[in-house]
Every structure is written in C-alpha cells, then in structure tokens.
Coordinates of C-alpha atoms in Angstrom, one line a residue:
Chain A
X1 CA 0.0 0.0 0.0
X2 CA 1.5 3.5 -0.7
X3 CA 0.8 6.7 0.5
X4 CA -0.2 8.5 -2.7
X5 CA -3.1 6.1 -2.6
X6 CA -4.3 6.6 0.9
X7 CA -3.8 10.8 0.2
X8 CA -6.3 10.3 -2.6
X9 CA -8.7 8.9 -0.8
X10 CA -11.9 11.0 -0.6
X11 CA -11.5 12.0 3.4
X12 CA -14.5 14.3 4.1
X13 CA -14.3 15.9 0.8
X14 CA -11.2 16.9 1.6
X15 CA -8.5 15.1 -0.1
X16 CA -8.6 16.7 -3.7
X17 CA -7.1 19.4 -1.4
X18 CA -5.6 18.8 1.5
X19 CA -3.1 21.1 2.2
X20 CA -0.9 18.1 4.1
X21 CA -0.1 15.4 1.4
X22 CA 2.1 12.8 3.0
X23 CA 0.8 13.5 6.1
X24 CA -2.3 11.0 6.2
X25 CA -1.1 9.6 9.6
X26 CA -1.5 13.1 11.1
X27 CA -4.2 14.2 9.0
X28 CA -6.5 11.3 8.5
X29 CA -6.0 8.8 11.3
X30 CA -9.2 7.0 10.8
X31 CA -8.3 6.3 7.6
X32 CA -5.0 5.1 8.0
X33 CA -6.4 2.5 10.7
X34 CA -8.7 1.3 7.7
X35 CA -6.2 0.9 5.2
X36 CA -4.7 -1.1 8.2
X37 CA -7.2 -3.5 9.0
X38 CA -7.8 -3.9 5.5
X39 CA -4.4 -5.4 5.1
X40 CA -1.8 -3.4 4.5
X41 CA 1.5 -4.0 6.1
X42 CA 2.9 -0.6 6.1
X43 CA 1.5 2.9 5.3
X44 CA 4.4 4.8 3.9
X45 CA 4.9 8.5 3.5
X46 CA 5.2 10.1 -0.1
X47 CA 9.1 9.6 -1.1
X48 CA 10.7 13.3 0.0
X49 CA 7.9 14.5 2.4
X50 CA 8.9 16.3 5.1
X51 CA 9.1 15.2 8.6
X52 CA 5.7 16.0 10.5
X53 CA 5.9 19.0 12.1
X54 CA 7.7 20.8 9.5
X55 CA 4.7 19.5 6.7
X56 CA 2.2 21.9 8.8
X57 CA 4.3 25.0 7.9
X58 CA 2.2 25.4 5.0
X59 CA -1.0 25.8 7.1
X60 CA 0.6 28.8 9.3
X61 CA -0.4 32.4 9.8
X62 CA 2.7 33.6 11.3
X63 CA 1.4 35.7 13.7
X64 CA 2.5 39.5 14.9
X65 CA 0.1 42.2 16.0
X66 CA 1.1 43.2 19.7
X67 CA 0.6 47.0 19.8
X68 CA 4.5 47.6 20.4
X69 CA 6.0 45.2 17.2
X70 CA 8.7 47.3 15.7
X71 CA 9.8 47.5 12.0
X72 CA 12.9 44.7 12.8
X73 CA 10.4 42.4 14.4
X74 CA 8.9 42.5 11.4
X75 CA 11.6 41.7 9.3
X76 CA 12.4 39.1 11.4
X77 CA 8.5 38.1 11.3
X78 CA 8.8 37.9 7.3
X79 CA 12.3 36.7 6.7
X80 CA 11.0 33.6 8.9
X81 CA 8.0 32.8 6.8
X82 CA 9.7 32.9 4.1
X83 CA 12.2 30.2 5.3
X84 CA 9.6 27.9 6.4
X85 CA 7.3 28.1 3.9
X86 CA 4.2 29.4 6.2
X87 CA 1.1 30.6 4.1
X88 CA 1.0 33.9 5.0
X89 CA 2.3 36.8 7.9
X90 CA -0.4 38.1 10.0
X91 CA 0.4 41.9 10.9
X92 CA -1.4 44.7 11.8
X93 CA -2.8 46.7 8.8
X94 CA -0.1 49.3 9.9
X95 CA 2.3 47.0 9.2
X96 CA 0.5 45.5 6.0
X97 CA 2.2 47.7 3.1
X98 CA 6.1 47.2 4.9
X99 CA 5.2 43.4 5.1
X100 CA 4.0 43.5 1.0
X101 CA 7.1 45.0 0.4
X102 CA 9.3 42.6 1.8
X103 CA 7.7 39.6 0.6
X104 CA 6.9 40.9 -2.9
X105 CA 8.7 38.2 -5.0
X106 CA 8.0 35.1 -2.3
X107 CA 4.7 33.4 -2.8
X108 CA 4.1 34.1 1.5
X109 CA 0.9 36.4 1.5
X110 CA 0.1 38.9 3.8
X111 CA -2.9 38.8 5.7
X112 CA -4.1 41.0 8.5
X113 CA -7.2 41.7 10.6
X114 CA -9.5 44.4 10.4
X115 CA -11.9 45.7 13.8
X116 CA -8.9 44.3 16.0
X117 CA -9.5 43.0 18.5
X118 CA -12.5 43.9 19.8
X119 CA -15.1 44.0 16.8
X120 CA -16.8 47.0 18.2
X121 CA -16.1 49.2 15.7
X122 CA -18.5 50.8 12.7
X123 CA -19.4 48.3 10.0
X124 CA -18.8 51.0 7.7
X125 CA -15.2 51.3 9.3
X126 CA -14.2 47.8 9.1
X127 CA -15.1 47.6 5.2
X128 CA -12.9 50.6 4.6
X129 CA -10.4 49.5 6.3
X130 CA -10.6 45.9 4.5
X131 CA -10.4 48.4 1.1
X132 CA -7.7 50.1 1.9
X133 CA -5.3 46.9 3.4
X134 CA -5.8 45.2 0.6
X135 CA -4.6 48.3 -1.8
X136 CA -1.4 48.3 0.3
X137 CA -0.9 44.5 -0.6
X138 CA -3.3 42.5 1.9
X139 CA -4.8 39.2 0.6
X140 CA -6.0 37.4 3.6
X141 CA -8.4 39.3 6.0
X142 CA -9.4 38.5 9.2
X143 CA -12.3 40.4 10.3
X144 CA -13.7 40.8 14.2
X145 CA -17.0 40.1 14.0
X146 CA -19.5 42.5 16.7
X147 CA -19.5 40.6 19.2
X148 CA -21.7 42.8 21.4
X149 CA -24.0 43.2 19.0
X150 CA -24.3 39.4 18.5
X151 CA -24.7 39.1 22.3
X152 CA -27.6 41.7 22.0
X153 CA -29.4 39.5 19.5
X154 CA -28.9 41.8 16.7
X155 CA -28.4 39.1 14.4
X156 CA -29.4 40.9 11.1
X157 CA -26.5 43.5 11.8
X158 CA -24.1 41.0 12.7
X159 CA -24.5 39.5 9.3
X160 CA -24.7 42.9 7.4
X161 CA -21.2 43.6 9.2
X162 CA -19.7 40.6 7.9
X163 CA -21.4 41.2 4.9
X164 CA -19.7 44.8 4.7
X165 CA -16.1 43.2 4.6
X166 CA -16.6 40.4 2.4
X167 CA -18.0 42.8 -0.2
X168 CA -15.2 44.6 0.0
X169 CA -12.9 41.7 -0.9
X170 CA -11.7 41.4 -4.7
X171 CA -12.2 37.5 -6.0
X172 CA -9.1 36.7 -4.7
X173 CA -8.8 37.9 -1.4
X174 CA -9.5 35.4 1.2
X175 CA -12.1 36.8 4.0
X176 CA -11.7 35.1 7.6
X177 CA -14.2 35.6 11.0
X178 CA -13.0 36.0 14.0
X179 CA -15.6 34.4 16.6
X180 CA -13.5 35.5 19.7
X181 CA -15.3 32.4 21.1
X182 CA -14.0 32.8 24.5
X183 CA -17.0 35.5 25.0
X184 CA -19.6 32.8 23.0
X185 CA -22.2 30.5 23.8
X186 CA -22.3 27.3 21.9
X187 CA -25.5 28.7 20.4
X188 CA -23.6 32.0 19.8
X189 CA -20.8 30.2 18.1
X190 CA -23.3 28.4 15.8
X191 CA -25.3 31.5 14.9
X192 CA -21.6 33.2 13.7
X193 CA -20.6 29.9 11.6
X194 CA -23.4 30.1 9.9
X195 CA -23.9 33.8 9.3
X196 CA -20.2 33.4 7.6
X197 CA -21.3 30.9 5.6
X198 CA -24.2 32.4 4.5
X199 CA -22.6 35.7 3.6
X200 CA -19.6 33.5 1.4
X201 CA -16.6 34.6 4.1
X202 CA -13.8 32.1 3.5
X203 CA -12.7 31.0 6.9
X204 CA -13.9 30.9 10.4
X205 CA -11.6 31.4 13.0
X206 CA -11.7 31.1 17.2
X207 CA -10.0 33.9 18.7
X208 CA -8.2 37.0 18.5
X209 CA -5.5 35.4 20.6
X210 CA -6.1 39.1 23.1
X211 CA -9.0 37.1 24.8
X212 CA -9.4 35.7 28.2
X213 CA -8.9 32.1 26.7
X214 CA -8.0 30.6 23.0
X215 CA -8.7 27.7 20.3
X216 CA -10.2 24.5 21.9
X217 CA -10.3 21.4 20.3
X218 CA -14.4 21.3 21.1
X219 CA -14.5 24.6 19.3
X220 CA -12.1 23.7 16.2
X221 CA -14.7 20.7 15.6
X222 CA -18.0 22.5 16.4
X223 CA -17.1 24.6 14.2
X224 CA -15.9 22.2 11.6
X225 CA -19.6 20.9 11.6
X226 CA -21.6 24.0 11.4
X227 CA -19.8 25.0 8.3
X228 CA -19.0 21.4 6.9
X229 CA -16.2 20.6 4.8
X230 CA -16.4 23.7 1.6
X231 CA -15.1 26.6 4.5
X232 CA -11.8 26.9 5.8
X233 CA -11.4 26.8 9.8
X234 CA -8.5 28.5 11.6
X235 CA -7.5 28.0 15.1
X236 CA -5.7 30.9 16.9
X237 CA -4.7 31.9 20.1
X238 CA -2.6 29.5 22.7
X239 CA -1.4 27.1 19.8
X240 CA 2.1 27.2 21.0
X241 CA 3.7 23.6 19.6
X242 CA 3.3 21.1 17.2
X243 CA 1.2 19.0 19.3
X244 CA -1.4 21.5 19.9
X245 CA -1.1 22.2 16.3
X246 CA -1.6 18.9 15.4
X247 CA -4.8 18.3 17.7
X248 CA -6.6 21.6 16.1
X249 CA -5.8 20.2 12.6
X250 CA -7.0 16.4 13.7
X251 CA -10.3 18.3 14.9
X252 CA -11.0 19.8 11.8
X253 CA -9.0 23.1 11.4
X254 CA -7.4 23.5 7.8
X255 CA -5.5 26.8 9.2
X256 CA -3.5 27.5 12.4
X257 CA -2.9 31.2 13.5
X258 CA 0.3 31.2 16.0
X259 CA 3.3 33.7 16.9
X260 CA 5.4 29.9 17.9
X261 CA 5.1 29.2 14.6
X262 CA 8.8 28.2 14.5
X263 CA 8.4 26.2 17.3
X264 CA 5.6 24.0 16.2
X265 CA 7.9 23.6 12.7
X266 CA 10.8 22.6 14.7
X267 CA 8.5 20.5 16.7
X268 CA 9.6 21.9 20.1
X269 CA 7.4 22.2 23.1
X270 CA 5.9 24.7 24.1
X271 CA 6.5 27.2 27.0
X272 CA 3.8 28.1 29.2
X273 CA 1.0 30.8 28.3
X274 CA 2.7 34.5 28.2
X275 CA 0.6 36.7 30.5
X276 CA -1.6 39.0 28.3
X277 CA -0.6 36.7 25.3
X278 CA -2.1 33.7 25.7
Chain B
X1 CA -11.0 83.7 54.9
X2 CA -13.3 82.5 52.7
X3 CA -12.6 79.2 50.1
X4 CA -13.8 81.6 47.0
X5 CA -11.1 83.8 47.3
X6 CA -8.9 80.6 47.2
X7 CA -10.8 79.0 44.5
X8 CA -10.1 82.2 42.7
X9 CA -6.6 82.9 43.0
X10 CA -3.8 82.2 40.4
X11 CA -2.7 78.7 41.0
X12 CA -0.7 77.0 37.8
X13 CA -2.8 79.4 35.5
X14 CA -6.1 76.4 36.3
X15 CA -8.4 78.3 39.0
X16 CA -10.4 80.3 35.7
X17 CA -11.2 77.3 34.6
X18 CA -10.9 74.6 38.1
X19 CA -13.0 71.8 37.5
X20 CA -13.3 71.8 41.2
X21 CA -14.8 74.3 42.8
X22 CA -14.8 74.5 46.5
X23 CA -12.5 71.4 46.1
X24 CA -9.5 73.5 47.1
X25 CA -7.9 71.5 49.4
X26 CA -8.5 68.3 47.7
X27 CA -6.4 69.9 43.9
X28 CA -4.3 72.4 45.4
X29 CA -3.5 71.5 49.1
X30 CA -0.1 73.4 48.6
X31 CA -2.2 76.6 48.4
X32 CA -4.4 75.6 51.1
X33 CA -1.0 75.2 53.2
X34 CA 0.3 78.5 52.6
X35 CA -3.2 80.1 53.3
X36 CA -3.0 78.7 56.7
X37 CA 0.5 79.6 57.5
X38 CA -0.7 82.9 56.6
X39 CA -2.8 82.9 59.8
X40 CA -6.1 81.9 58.1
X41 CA -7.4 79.7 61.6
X42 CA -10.4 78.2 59.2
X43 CA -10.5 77.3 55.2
X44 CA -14.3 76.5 54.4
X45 CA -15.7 75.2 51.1
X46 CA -17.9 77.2 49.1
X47 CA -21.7 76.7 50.2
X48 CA -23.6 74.2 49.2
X49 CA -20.3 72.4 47.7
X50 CA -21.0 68.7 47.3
X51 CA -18.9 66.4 49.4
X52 CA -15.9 65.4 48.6
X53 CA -16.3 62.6 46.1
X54 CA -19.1 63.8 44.0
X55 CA -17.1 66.7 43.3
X56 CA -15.1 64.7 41.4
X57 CA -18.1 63.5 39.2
X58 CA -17.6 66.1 36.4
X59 CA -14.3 65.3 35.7
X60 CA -15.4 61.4 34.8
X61 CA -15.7 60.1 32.0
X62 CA -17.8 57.1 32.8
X63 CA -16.7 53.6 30.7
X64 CA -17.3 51.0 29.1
X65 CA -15.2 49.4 26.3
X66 CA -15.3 45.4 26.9
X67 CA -16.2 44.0 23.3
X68 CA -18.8 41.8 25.0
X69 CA -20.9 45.0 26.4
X70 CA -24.6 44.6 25.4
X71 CA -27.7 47.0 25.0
X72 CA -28.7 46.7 28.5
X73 CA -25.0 47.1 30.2
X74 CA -25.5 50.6 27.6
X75 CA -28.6 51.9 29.5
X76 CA -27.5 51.5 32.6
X77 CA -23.8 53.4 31.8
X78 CA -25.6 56.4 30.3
X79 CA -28.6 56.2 33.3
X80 CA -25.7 56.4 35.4
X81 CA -23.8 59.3 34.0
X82 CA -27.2 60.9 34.0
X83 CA -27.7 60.6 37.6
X84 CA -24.1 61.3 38.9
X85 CA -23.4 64.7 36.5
X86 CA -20.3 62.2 34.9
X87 CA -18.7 64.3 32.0
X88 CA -19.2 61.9 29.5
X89 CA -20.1 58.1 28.5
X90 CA -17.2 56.2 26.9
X91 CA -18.2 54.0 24.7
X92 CA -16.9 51.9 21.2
X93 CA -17.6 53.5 18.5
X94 CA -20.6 51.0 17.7
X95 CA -22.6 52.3 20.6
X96 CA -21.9 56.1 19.7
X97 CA -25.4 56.6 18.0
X98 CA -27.5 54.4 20.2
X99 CA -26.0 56.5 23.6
X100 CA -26.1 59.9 21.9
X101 CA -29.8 59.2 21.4
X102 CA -30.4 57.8 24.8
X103 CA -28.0 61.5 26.2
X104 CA -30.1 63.6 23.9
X105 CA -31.5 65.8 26.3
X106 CA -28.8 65.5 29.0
X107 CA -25.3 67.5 29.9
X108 CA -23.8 64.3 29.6
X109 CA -21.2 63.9 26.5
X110 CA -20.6 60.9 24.4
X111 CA -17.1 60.1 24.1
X112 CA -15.8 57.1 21.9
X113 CA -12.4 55.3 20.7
X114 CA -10.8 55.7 17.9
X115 CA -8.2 52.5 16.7
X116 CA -8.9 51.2 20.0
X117 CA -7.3 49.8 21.8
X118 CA -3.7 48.9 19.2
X119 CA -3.6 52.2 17.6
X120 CA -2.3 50.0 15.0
X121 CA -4.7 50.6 12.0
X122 CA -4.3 52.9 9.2
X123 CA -4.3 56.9 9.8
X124 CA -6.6 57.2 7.4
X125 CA -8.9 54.5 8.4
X126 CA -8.4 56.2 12.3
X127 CA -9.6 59.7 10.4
X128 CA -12.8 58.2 8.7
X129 CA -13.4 56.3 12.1
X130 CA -13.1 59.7 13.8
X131 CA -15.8 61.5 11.6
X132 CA -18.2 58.9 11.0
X133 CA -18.2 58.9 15.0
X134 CA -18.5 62.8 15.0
X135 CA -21.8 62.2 12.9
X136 CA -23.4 59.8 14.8
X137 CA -23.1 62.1 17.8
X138 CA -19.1 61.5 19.8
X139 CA -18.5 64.9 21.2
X140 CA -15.4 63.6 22.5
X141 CA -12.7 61.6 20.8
X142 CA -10.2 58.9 22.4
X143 CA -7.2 58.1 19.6
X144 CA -4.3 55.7 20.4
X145 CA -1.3 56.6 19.1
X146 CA 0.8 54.1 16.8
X147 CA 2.8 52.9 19.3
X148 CA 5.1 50.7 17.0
X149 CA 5.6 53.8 14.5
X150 CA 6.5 55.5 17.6
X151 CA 8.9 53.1 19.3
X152 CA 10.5 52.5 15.7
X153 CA 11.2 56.2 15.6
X154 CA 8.7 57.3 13.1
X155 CA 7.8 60.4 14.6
X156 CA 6.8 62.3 11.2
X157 CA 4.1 59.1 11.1
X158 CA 3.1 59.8 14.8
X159 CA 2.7 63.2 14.5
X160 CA 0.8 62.6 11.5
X161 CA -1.4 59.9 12.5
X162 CA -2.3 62.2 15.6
X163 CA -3.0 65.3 13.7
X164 CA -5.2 63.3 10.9
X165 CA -7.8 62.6 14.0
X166 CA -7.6 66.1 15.0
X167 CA -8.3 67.7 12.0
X168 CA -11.0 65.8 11.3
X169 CA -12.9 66.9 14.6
X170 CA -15.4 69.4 14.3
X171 CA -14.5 73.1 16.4
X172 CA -16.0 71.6 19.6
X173 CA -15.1 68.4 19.8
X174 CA -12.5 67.0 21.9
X175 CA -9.4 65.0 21.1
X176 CA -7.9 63.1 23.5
X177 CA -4.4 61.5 22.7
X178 CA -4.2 58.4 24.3
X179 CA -0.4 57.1 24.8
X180 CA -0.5 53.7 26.0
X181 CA 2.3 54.4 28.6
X182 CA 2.6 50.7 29.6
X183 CA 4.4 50.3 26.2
X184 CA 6.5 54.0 26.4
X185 CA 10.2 54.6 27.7
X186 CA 10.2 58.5 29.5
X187 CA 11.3 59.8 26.3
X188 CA 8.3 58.4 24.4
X189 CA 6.0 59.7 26.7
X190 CA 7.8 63.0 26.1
X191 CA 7.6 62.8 22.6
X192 CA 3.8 61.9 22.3
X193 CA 2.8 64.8 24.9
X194 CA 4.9 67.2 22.8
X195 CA 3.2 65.9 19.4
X196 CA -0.4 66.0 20.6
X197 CA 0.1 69.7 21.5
X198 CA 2.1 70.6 18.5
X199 CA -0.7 69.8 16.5
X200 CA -3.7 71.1 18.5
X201 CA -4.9 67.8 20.4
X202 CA -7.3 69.1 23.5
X203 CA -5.9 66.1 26.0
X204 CA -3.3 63.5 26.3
X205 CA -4.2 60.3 28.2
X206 CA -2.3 57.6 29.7
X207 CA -3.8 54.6 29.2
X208 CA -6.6 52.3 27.1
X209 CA -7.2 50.0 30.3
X210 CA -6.4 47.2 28.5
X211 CA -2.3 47.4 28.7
X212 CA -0.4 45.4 30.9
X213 CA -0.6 48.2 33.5
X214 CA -2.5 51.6 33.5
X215 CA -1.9 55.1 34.9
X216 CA 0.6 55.9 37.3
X217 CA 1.1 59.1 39.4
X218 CA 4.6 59.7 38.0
X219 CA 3.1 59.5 34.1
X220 CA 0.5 61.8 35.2
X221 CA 3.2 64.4 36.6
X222 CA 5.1 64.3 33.8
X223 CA 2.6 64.5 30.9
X224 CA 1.7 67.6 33.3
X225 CA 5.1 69.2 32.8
X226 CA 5.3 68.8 29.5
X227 CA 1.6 69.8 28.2
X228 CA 2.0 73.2 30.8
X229 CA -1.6 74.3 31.6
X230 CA -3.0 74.6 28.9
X231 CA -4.4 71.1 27.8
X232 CA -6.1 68.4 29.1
X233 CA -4.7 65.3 31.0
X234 CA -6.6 62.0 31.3
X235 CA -5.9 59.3 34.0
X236 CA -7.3 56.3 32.8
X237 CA -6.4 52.4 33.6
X238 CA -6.3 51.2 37.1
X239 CA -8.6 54.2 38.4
X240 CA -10.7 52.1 40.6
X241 CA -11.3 54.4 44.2
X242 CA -11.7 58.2 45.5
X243 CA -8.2 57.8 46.7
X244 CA -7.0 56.7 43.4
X245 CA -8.9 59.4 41.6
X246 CA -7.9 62.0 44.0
X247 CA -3.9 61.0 43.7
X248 CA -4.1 61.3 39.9
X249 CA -6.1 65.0 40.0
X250 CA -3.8 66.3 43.0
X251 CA -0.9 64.9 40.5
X252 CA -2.3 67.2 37.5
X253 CA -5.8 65.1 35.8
X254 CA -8.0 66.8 34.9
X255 CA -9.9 63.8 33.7
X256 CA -10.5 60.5 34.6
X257 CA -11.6 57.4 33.0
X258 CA -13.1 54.8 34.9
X259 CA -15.4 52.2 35.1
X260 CA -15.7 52.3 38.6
X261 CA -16.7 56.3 38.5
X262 CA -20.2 55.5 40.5
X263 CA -17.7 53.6 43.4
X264 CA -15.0 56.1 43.0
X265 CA -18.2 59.1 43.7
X266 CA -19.6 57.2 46.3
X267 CA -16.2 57.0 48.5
X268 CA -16.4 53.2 48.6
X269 CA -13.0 51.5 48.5
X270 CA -11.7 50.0 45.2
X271 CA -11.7 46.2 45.1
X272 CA -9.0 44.4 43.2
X273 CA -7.9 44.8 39.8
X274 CA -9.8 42.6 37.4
X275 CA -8.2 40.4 35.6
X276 CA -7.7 41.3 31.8
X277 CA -9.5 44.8 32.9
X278 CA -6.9 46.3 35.6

C-alpha cells in the first residue's frame, strides 16, 4: 500500500485538497487505521515528504500584531516565513504595506485583521479598512465580527457587518471571521458559523489570541460541523507547539494562526502561556 | 478667609477654569497650606459644595469598552452618567449613536475610541473612524497613538497619524491623545505629549485600560510638565477608588476614565484589579 493512494482517498471531501499530502497519519488517522485493518502491512509516506511538524508549515499564519511590534520584528516576522514556507504573515494593517514589500517576490501572502480586537467598531469602518489593506498588498483578511451586538441578539446587523467586509474583498482575497469564542455561547458560536457561511466569508476562525482564553479542540470541531467541509477553519490563540497544532488540525482546522510558529515547525514544546498573550 | 477667594486665586494658570470648585484642598493643598501659615485659623468650602467625592463626578468620564458590552450594560452606563453629572459616557464606537440618542437631552457627552485599543490601523482608516463617530453624535474623541511607529522612531508618522484625528474633529469636539504608557520609555512619553500639543490635540491620556498596567502618578506628573496648563490630561487604567482618583487630580488630571466612577463618587473603596481589565 502506498501513500499517494491513501492521500487520494476522498476523506470528508477533503483530499482533492488537502493542504498536508504525505501527512495522512496526522491528518486522516481514521483512515489510515482502515487501510490497516484492511491489510496493508505498512502505510508509507510520499518519497521526499517532510518530517511531521515541518509539513504543517504550509497551514501557518505567522502571527504579529502586539501593539509595540517594531519594523525589525517585522523583518524578522517575514524573513522567517519565508524560510519555512508558512502561508502567509499576520500583521497589523499598519504593518501591511512594509510586510507587501518585503515579501513581494515570495509566494508568503500577507494577511491582516480588520476591527482588532475587539469587533466593536463601525461596520462602515471595518469595510474601509478591509479596502484600503488590501490596496497596500493584503490578501487574507481576518475580520472581528461585533461581538456585542451578537450578544444583543442583533443578528441581522451582525451579518450585514460581515457582509460589509466580504463585499469589500476582490475575487481573490481570502475573507476570515474572527468568533472570539471565549466570550460565545455554543448557540452563539453556531449563529456566527453560519452567518459566515451564508454571507460566502472564507474561513472561520476562534479567537483574537487578546481574549481571556483561545482555540479548543471542542470549538475547532464544532465549528468544523456548522460550516461542513467547503469553508476553511482557523484556530488561533494558545497554539504554541506542534502538538497543539496537530490536535486543532485532527479536529478539523485547515489553518492554524500562531506567533510559535517556528516552534511547532521545529517541533519543540511549548512554554507556558505568556501573560496578556495567551 | 473665605474658600472663594482661594478658589479664585492664580494657582498654575487652572483656578479660571478649576473643574473643582470648593474642592481646594482636595487639587491644590499646597495653596491651602500657605493660606494657613498665613494665619487663616479656618478654610471653608464654598456653600452648598457637594462632598468630597461627588465633586469629582464632572471630571469622569464614565466607561465601558469590553467588546462583549450589550444593550442593557449601555442603559445603565448612560442612566448612570445621568444621575451622577459624569462628563461623559465612553463608549466603542458601535454604541456612539445608540448612547447619543439615549443622552439627547442630557449634559452628559458621548465620548468614543478611535483605533482602539492597538492604535495599529491605518491613519486614514483612524480619520474616517473619527468622523463617522462625529456624525453619529461622539463629542469627545479617544485616539491611540501608533505605538510601533512611535517606538521604531517614526515620529513624522506619529505626528501625523495624531494630527489626521484632530483635523477631522469638528471646532468643539475633543481629542484626546491616548499614549498607551505601559508600552513607552520617559522619552516616548515626552515625545507623544509634545506631538499631541504641537498639533492642537485638546488632551493626552495615559492609558486604554487594556495594557499590561495603567496610569501611574509619575506619568500623570510628567505628561503635566510637558503639556504646561493649557491642555487636558486623562488618567485612565487602574482608576478604581476616590483615593486613586484623588492621587491622579492632586498629580495634575483633569480627567478620569473609569469604570468604577459610581464607586470612586460614592467613596467606597476600590476592590482588586480585574483580571484582563486592571
């Protein structure tokens, strides 16, 4: 039995484009068990793949928006996600046409977040600001959804905020919400999946990482089944090593936001929780 | 002697315009002092002067920033401010309209947030933010600074991200500058105070409250000696009792931000600082 066989399989719809071929033992371990049982003696990896962690690199925000980043923390921020191969830096929109300059001729995008942290600005504000981030060279965008107004039960303007940004996205720029689950109910949670869905956003995504708490597993997979296999999920805040990276990915998430990116590459533990950054 | 002659003498170019009247011993006890040794056996307060504590009530700004706030946590700020004489509500910029309508026939002033609480947006998008909040009824305006510009040493950027919020305010409305000390060396806190006044900001401020720490007496004193008497300072972060209020207006406020204004106007003792909200 070889890999390339198992990685076609159709997992959850997923396969034709899984962003981790080779890694079907991480990704799919259901699967792999089946092929198993079924008879096969050995479930190799596709010849050249990379070792595990290092095959997540392509799933990483690399992450940078504390309020004090300075231009060679940036540089720093870009030069390393170029080197590893992560799918994009996720800056400030400050920071957003420095970070387009830098990584103008390597194929890591720039993506940044709009209404951060807290959401509670003017819908009006957040798509102008989505506008204007992606004329300086954005093309992910991470939006804050209203989280006040969704805990108000003003559900029509929650959507028509989300709404707002996604319009404002050209065909190619990918649009992801931020939940900031940590101040959600589960029925909360489900209402914003599916007023993302609805409204064509991209990606839904746990937390700010500036919240009392971060990605859970049960979240990563909740979410994973309100908007079913065609959306993207991201899981930020408190992913700080591979293993956490690997257990958001096993519970659904196809995108990992993290500032110890380079750790979880290297497969290195992770430190404890930094105070204020969780 | 009588207080009013006290309340109207010369003290740091302030008494024409003292916030406290008949609070002369609680913002210039220096001036009480020499009165006494003068041979004044008595220093009374103007009559009918409120006690102590609810003197301080116009110089609040009464707040509530959380992103989870909902409508009802709303009424009762603005029912609040109401009741107490507060100087203003101080709210995101999502609740501007909805509390400007609910203040409509009161004294009591809306302020709201601008780039709240990273300063790290675009000046242009902080600007637009600024206006649109202008129109929907924000009589006062709170804009953090770009701290990262600032502690890269882009201080053309600062100053120009600072002055794009004030020139979009309307003749009477209020800018406040808000520094985000937590983050500043004593030279940055310098060079922001000297900014906001070279290009016509009405306050600076210490703090969003949502730092790693908040105001201090110290910052207060020194944003004091560099913005001279003419402008506004703002305590704000940590501000939780009378005596905490009282240390930060004796040390040169001339506003405070708190949540805790109906605690810090009753006398009651502050508890502990929250956790994520010091």
């Amino acid at each position: 039995m070889t890999a390339p066989a198992v990685a076609k399989a159709p997992i959850q719809g997923l396969c034709h484009e899984c962003p981790l071929p080779g890694a079907c033992m991480i990704r799919c371990p259901d699967l792999v068990d089946r092929v198993m049982q079924a008879g096969a003696a050995r479930v190799g990896m596709v010849p050249g793949a990379p070792p595990v962690p290092a095959a997540l690199a392509p799933l990483i925000d690399h992450t940078l928006l504390k309020p004090d980043a300075v231009r060679r923390e940036l540089n720093v921020l870009c030069e390393e996600a170029e080197r590893h191969g992560f799918a994009s830096v996720c800056v400030e929109p400050t920071w957003v046409g420095y970070c387009a300059r830098l990584l103008a001729r390597s194929r890591v995008k720039v993506c940044t977040v709009i209404g951060f942290p807290f959401g509670a600005t003017l819908s009006e504000v957040k798509a102008f600001e989505a506008e204007r981030c992606q004329d300086l060279g954005a093309g992910e965008i991470d939006m804050v959804i209203n989280v006040g107004a969704l805990k108000s039960g003003d559900i029509d303007f929650v959507r028509n905020d989300i709404r707002g940004v996604v319009k404002s996205a050209t065909y190619n720029t990918v649009v992801k919400v931020i939940l900031e689950t940590t101040y959600l109910s589960r029925e909360e949670k489900i209402i914003a999946c599916t007023l993302s869905k609805e409204v064509g956003a991209d990606f839904v995504k746990t937390s700010t990482g500036y919240g009392p708490s971060g990605a859970t597993v049960e979240d990563i997979a909740l979410m994973r089944a309100v908007v079913g296999p065609e959306m993207g999920v991201k899981a930020s805040g408190g992913v700080r090593d591979f293993a956490g990276a690997l257990a958001m990915v096993q519970a659904g998430a196809t995108r990992i936001g993290a500032s110890a990116s380079v750790k979880i590459v290297s497969g290195a533990k992770g430190g404890p929780a930094t105070p204020g950054k969780y």
